[in-house]
PDB file of C-alpha atoms and ligand atoms in Angstrom:
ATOM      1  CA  UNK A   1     142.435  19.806  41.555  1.00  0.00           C
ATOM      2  CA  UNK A   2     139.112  18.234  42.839  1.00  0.00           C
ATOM      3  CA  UNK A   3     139.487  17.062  46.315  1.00  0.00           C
ATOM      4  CA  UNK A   4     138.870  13.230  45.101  1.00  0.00           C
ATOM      5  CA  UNK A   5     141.938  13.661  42.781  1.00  0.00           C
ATOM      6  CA  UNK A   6     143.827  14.819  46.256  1.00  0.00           C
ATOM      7  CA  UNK A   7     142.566  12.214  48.073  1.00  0.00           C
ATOM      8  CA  UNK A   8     143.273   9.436  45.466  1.00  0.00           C
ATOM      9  CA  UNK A   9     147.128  11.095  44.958  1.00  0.00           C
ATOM     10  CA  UNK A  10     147.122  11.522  49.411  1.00  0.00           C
ATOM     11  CA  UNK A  11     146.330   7.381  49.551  1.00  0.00           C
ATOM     12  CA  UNK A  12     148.830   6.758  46.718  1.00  0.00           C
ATOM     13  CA  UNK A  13     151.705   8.555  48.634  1.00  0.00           C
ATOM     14  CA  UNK A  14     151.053   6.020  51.468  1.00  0.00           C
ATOM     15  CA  UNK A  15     150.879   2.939  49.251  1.00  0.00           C
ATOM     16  CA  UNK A  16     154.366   3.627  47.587  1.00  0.00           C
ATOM     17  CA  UNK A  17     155.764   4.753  51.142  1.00  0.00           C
ATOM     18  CA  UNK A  18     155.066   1.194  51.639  1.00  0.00           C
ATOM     19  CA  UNK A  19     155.534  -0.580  48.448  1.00  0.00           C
ATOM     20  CA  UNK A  20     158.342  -2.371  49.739  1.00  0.00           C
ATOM     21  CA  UNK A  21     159.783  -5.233  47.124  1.00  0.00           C
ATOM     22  CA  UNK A  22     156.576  -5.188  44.563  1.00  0.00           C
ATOM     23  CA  UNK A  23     158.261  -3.718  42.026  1.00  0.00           C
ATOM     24  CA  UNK A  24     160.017  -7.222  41.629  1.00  0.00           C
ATOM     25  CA  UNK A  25     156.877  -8.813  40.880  1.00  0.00           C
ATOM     26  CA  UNK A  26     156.821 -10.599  37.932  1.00  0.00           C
ATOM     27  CA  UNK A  27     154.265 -10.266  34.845  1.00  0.00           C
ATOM     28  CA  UNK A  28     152.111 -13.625  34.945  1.00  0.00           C
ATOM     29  CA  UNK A  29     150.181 -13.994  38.128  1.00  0.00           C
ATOM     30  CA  UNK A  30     151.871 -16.341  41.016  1.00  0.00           C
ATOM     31  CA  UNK A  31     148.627 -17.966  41.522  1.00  0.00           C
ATOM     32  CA  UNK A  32     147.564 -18.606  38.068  1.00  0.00           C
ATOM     33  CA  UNK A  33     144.176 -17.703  38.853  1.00  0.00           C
ATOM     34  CA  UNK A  34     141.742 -15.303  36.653  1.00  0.00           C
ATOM     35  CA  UNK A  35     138.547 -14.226  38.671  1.00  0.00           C
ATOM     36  CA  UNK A  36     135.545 -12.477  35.942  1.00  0.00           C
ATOM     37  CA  UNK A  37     133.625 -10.654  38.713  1.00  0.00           C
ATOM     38  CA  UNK A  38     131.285  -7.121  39.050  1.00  0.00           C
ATOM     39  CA  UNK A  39     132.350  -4.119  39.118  1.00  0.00           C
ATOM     40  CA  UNK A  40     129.860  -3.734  42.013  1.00  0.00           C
ATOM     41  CA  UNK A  41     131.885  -0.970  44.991  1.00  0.00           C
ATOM     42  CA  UNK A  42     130.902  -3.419  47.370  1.00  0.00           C
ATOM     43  CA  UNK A  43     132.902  -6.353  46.336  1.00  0.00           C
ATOM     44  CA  UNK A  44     136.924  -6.432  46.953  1.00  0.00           C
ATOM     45  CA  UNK A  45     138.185  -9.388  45.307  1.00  0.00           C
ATOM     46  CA  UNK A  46     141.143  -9.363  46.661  1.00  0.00           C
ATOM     47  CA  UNK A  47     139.853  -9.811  49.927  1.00  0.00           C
ATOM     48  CA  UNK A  48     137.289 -11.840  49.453  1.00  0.00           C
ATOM     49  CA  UNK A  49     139.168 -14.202  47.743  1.00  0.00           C
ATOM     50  CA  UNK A  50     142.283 -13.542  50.102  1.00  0.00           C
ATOM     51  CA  UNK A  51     144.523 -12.159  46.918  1.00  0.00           C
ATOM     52  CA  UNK A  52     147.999 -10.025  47.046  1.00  0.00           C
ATOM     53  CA  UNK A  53     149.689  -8.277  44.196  1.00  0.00           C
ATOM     54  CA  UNK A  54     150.680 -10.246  41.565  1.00  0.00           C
ATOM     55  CA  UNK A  55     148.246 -13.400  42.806  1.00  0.00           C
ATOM     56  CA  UNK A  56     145.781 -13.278  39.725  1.00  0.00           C
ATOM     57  CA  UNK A  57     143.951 -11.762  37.128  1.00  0.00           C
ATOM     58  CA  UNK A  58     140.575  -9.709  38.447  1.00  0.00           C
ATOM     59  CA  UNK A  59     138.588  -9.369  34.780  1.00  0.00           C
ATOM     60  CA  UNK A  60     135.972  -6.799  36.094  1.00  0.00           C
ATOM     61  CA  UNK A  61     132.348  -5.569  33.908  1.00  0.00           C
ATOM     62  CA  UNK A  62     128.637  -4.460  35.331  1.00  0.00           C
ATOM     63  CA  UNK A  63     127.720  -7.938  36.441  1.00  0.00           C
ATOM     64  CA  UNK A  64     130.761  -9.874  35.767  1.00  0.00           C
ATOM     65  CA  UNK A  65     129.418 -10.690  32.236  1.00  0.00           C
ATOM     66  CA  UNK A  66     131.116 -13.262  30.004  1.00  0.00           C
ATOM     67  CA  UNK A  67     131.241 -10.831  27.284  1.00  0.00           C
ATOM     68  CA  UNK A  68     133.442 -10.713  24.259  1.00  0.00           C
ATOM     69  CA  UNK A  69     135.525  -8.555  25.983  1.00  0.00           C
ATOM     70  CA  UNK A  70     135.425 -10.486  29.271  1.00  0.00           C
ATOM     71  CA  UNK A  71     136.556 -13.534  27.203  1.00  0.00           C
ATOM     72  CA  UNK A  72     139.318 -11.777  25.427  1.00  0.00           C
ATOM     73  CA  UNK A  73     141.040 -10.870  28.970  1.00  0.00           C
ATOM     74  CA  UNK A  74     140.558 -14.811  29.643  1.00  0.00           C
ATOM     75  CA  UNK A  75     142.059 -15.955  26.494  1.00  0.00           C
ATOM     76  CA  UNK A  76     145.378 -13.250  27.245  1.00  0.00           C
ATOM     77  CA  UNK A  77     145.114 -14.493  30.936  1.00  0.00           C
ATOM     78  CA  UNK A  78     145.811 -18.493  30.302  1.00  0.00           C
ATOM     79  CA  UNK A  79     147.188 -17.784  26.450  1.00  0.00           C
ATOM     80  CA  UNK A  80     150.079 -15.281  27.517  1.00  0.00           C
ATOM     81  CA  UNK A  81     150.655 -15.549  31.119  1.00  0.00           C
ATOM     82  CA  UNK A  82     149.623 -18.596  32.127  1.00  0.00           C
ATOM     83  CA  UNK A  83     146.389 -19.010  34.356  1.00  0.00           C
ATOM     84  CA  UNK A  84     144.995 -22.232  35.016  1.00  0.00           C
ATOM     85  CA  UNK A  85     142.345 -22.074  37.162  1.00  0.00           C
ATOM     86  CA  UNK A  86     139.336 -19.659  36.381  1.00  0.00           C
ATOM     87  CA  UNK A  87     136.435 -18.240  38.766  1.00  0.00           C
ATOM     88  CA  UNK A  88     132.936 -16.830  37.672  1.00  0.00           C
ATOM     89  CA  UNK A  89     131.650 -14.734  40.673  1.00  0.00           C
ATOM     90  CA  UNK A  90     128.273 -12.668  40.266  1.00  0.00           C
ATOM     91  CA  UNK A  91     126.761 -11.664  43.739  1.00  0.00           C
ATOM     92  CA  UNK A  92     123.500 -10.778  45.301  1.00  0.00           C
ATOM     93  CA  UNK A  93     121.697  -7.568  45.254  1.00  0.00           C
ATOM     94  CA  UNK A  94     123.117  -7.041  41.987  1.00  0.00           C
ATOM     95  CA  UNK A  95     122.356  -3.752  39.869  1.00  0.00           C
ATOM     96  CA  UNK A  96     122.395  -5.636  36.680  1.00  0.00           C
ATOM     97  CA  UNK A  97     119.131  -7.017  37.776  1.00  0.00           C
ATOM     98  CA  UNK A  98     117.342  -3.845  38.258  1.00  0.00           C
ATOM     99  CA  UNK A  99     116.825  -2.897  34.558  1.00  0.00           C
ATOM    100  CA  UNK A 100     115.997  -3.906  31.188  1.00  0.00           C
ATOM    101  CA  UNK A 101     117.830  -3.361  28.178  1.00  0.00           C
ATOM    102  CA  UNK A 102     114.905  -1.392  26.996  1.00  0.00           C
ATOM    103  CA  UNK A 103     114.860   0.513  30.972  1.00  0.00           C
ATOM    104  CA  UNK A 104     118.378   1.669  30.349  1.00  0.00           C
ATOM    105  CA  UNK A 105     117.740   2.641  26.053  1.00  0.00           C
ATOM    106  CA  UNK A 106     114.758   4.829  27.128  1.00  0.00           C
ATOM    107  CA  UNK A 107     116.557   6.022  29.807  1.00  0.00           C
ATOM    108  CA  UNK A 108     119.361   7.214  27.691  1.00  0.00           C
ATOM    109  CA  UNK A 109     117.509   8.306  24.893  1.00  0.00           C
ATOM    110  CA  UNK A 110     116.073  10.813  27.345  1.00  0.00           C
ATOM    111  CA  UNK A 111     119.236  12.193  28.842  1.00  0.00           C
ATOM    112  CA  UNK A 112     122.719  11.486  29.565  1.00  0.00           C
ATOM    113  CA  UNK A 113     122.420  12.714  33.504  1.00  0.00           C
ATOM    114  CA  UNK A 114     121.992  10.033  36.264  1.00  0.00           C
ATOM    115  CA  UNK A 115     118.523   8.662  36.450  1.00  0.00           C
ATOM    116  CA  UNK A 116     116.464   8.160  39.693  1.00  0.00           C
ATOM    117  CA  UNK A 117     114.851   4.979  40.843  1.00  0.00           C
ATOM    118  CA  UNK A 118     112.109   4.705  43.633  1.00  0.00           C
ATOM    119  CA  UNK A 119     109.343   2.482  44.380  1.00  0.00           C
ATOM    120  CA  UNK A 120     107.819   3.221  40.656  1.00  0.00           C
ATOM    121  CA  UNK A 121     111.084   2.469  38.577  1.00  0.00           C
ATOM    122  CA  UNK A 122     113.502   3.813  37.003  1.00  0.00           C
ATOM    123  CA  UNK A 123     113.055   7.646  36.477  1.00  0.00           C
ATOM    124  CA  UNK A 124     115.166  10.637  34.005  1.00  0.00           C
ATOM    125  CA  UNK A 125     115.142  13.857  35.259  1.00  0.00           C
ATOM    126  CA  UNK A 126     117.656  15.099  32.944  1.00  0.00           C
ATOM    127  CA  UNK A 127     117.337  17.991  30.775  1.00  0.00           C
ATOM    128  CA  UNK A 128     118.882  15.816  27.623  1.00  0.00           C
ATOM    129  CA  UNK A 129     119.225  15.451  24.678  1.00  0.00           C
ATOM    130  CA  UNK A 130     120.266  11.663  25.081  1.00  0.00           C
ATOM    131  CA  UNK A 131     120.773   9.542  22.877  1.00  0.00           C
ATOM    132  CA  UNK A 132     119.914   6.350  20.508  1.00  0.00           C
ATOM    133  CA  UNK A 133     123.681   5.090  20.579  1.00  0.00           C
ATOM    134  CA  UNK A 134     122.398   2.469  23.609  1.00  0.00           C
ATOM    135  CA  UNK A 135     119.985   0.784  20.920  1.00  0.00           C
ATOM    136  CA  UNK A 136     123.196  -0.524  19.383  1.00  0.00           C
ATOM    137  CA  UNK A 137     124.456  -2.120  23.290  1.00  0.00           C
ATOM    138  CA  UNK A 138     123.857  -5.283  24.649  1.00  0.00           C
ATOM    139  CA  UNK A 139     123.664  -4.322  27.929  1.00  0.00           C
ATOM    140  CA  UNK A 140     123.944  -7.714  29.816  1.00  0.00           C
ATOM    141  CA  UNK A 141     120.887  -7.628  31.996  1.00  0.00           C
ATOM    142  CA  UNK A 142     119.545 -10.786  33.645  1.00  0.00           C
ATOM    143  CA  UNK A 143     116.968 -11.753  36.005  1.00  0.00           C
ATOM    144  CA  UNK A 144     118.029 -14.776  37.599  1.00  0.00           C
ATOM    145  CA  UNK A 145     121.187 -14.855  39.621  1.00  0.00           C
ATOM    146  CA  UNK A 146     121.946 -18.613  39.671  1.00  0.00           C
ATOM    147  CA  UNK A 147     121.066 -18.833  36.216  1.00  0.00           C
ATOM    148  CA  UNK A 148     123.574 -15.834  34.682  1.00  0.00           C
ATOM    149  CA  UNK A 149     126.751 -17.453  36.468  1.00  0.00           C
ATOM    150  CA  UNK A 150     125.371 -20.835  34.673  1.00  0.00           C
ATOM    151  CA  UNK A 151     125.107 -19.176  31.783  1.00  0.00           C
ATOM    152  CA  UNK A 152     128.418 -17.592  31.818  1.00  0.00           C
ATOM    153  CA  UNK A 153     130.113 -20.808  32.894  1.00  0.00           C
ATOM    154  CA  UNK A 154     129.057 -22.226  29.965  1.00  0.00           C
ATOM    155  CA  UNK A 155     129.855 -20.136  27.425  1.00  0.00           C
ATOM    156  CA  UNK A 156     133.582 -19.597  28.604  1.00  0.00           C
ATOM    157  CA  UNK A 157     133.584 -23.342  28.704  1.00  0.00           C
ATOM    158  CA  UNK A 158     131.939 -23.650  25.027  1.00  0.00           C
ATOM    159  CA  UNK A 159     134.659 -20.725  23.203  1.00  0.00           C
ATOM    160  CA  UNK A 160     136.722 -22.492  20.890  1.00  0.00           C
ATOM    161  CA  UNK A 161     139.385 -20.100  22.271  1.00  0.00           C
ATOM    162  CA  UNK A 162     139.382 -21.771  25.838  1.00  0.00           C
ATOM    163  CA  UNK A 163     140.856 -25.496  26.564  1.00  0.00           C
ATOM    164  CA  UNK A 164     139.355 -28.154  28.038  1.00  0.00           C
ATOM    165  CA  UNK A 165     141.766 -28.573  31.031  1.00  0.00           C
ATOM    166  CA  UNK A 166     141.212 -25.152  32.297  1.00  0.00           C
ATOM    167  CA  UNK A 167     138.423 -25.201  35.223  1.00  0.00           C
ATOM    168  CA  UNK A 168     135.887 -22.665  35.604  1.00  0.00           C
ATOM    169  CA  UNK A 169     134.376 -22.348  38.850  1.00  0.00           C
ATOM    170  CA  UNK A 170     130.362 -20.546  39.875  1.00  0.00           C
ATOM    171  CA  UNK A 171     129.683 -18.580  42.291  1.00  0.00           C
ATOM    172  CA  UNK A 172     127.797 -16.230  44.413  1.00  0.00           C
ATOM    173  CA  UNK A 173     129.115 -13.570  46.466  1.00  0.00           C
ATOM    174  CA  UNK A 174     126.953 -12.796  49.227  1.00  0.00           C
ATOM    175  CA  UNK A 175     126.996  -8.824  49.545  1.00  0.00           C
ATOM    176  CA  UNK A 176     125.461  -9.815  53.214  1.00  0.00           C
ATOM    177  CA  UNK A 177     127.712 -11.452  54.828  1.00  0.00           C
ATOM    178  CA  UNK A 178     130.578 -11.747  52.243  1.00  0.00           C
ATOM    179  CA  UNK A 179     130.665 -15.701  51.708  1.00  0.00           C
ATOM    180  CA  UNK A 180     131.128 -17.116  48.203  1.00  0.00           C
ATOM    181  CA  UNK A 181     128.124 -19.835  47.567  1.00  0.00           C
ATOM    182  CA  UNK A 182     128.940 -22.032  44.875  1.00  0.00           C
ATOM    183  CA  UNK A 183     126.546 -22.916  41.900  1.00  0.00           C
ATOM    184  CA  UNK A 184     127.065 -26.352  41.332  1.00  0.00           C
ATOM    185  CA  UNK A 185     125.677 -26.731  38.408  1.00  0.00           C
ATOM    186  CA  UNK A 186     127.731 -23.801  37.185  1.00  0.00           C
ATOM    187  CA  UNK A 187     131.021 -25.054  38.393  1.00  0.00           C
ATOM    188  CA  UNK A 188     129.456 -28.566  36.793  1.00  0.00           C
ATOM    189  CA  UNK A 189     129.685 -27.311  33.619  1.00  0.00           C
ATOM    190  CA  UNK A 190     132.850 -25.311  33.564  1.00  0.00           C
ATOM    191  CA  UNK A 191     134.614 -28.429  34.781  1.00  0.00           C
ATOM    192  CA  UNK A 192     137.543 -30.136  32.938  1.00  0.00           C
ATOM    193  CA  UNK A 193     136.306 -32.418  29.833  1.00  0.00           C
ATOM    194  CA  UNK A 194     138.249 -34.687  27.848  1.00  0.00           C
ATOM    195  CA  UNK A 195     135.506 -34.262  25.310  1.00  0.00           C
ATOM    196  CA  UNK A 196     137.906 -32.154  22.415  1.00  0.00           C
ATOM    197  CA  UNK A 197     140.364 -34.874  23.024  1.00  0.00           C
ATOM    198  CA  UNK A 198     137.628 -38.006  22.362  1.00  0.00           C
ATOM    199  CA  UNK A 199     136.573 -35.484  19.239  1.00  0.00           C
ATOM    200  CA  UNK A 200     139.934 -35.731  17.934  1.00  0.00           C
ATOM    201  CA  UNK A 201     140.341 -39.199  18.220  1.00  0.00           C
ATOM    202  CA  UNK A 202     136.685 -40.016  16.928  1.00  0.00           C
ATOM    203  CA  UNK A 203     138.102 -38.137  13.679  1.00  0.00           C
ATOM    204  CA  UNK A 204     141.536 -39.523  13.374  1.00  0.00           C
TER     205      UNK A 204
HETATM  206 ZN1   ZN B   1     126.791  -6.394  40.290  1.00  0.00          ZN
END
């Protein structure tokens, strides 16, 4: 057994020495709150967000992309259990802004062993072969931080799969100082809209 496999197993000893009446938790989360976020090591939604078992739904991807994926843990989240209130968070110093789709596909397509990156780029120092399987990804990347939480906002908000009266809410993790900075006109467009309901009663 690899000694991160002990250590993982050692630290989950403690936590169920301690588990103490979780295991009455129920299914949907207390809260009703669903937070898309990065996978990034640095962030700890739960803390930064001041979260406990069985508070919310933590929907987790490289850059806390609305993805199709992203938005099918949503849909579960408010569909099936009940959330009501969403969060977009995407955070500085993010890794997502590093590359380029076609960075990571050449990358790949050399080897399949971490790459380097320095002052000059991105670098492969793999042996390979890679592979052209990461033509066929959409890998997510943006440039501007502000404007990929915007983004994101608004295409949760625009799924015909997500009401109206759910809000969705930008924002910006600082990885400096840990303090979430809104992006108002993120959280602008993610807000509640009685627009479906006029719809309706334009066509009725
Ligand atoms: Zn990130």
């Amino acid at each position: 057994m690899s000694s991160v496999v002990q250590e993982v197993l050692s630290a989950n000893q403690a936590y169920v020495a301690n588990f103490g009446d979780k295991g009455n938790l129920p299914l949907p989360p207390g809260r009703r709150i669903a937070i898309l976020t990065c996978m990034d090591a640095r962030l700890d939604p739960a803390k930064y967000a001041g979260l406990v078992e069985g508070d919310a739904h933590i929907i987790r991807n490289a850059g806390g992309r609305a993805s199709d994926d992203a938005i099918r843990s949503l849909v579960i989240s408010y569909k099936l259990l009940g959330t009501n209130e969403w969060f977009v968070i995407h955070h500085t110093d993010c890794g997502m802004q590093l590359f380029t789709d076609e960075i990571i596909r050449g990358l790949l397509a050399n080897s399949l062993e971490t790459a380097t990156i320095d002052e000059n780029g991105w670098g492969d120092v793999g042996q390979g072969p890679g592979s052209p399987e990461a033509e066929f990804v959409d890998w997510l990347t943006f440039r501007d931080l502000t404007e990929s939480v915007y983004i994101d906002v608004k295409r949760i908000r625009n799924h015909p799969l997500v009401p109206h009266t759910i809000p969705i809410h930008g924002y910006i993790y600082d990885v400096k100082t840990g303090q979430l900075i809104e992006v108002p006109k993120a959280t602008e467009v993610g807000q509640v809209s009685s627009a479906r309901t006029v719809a309706v009663a334009t066509y009725a």
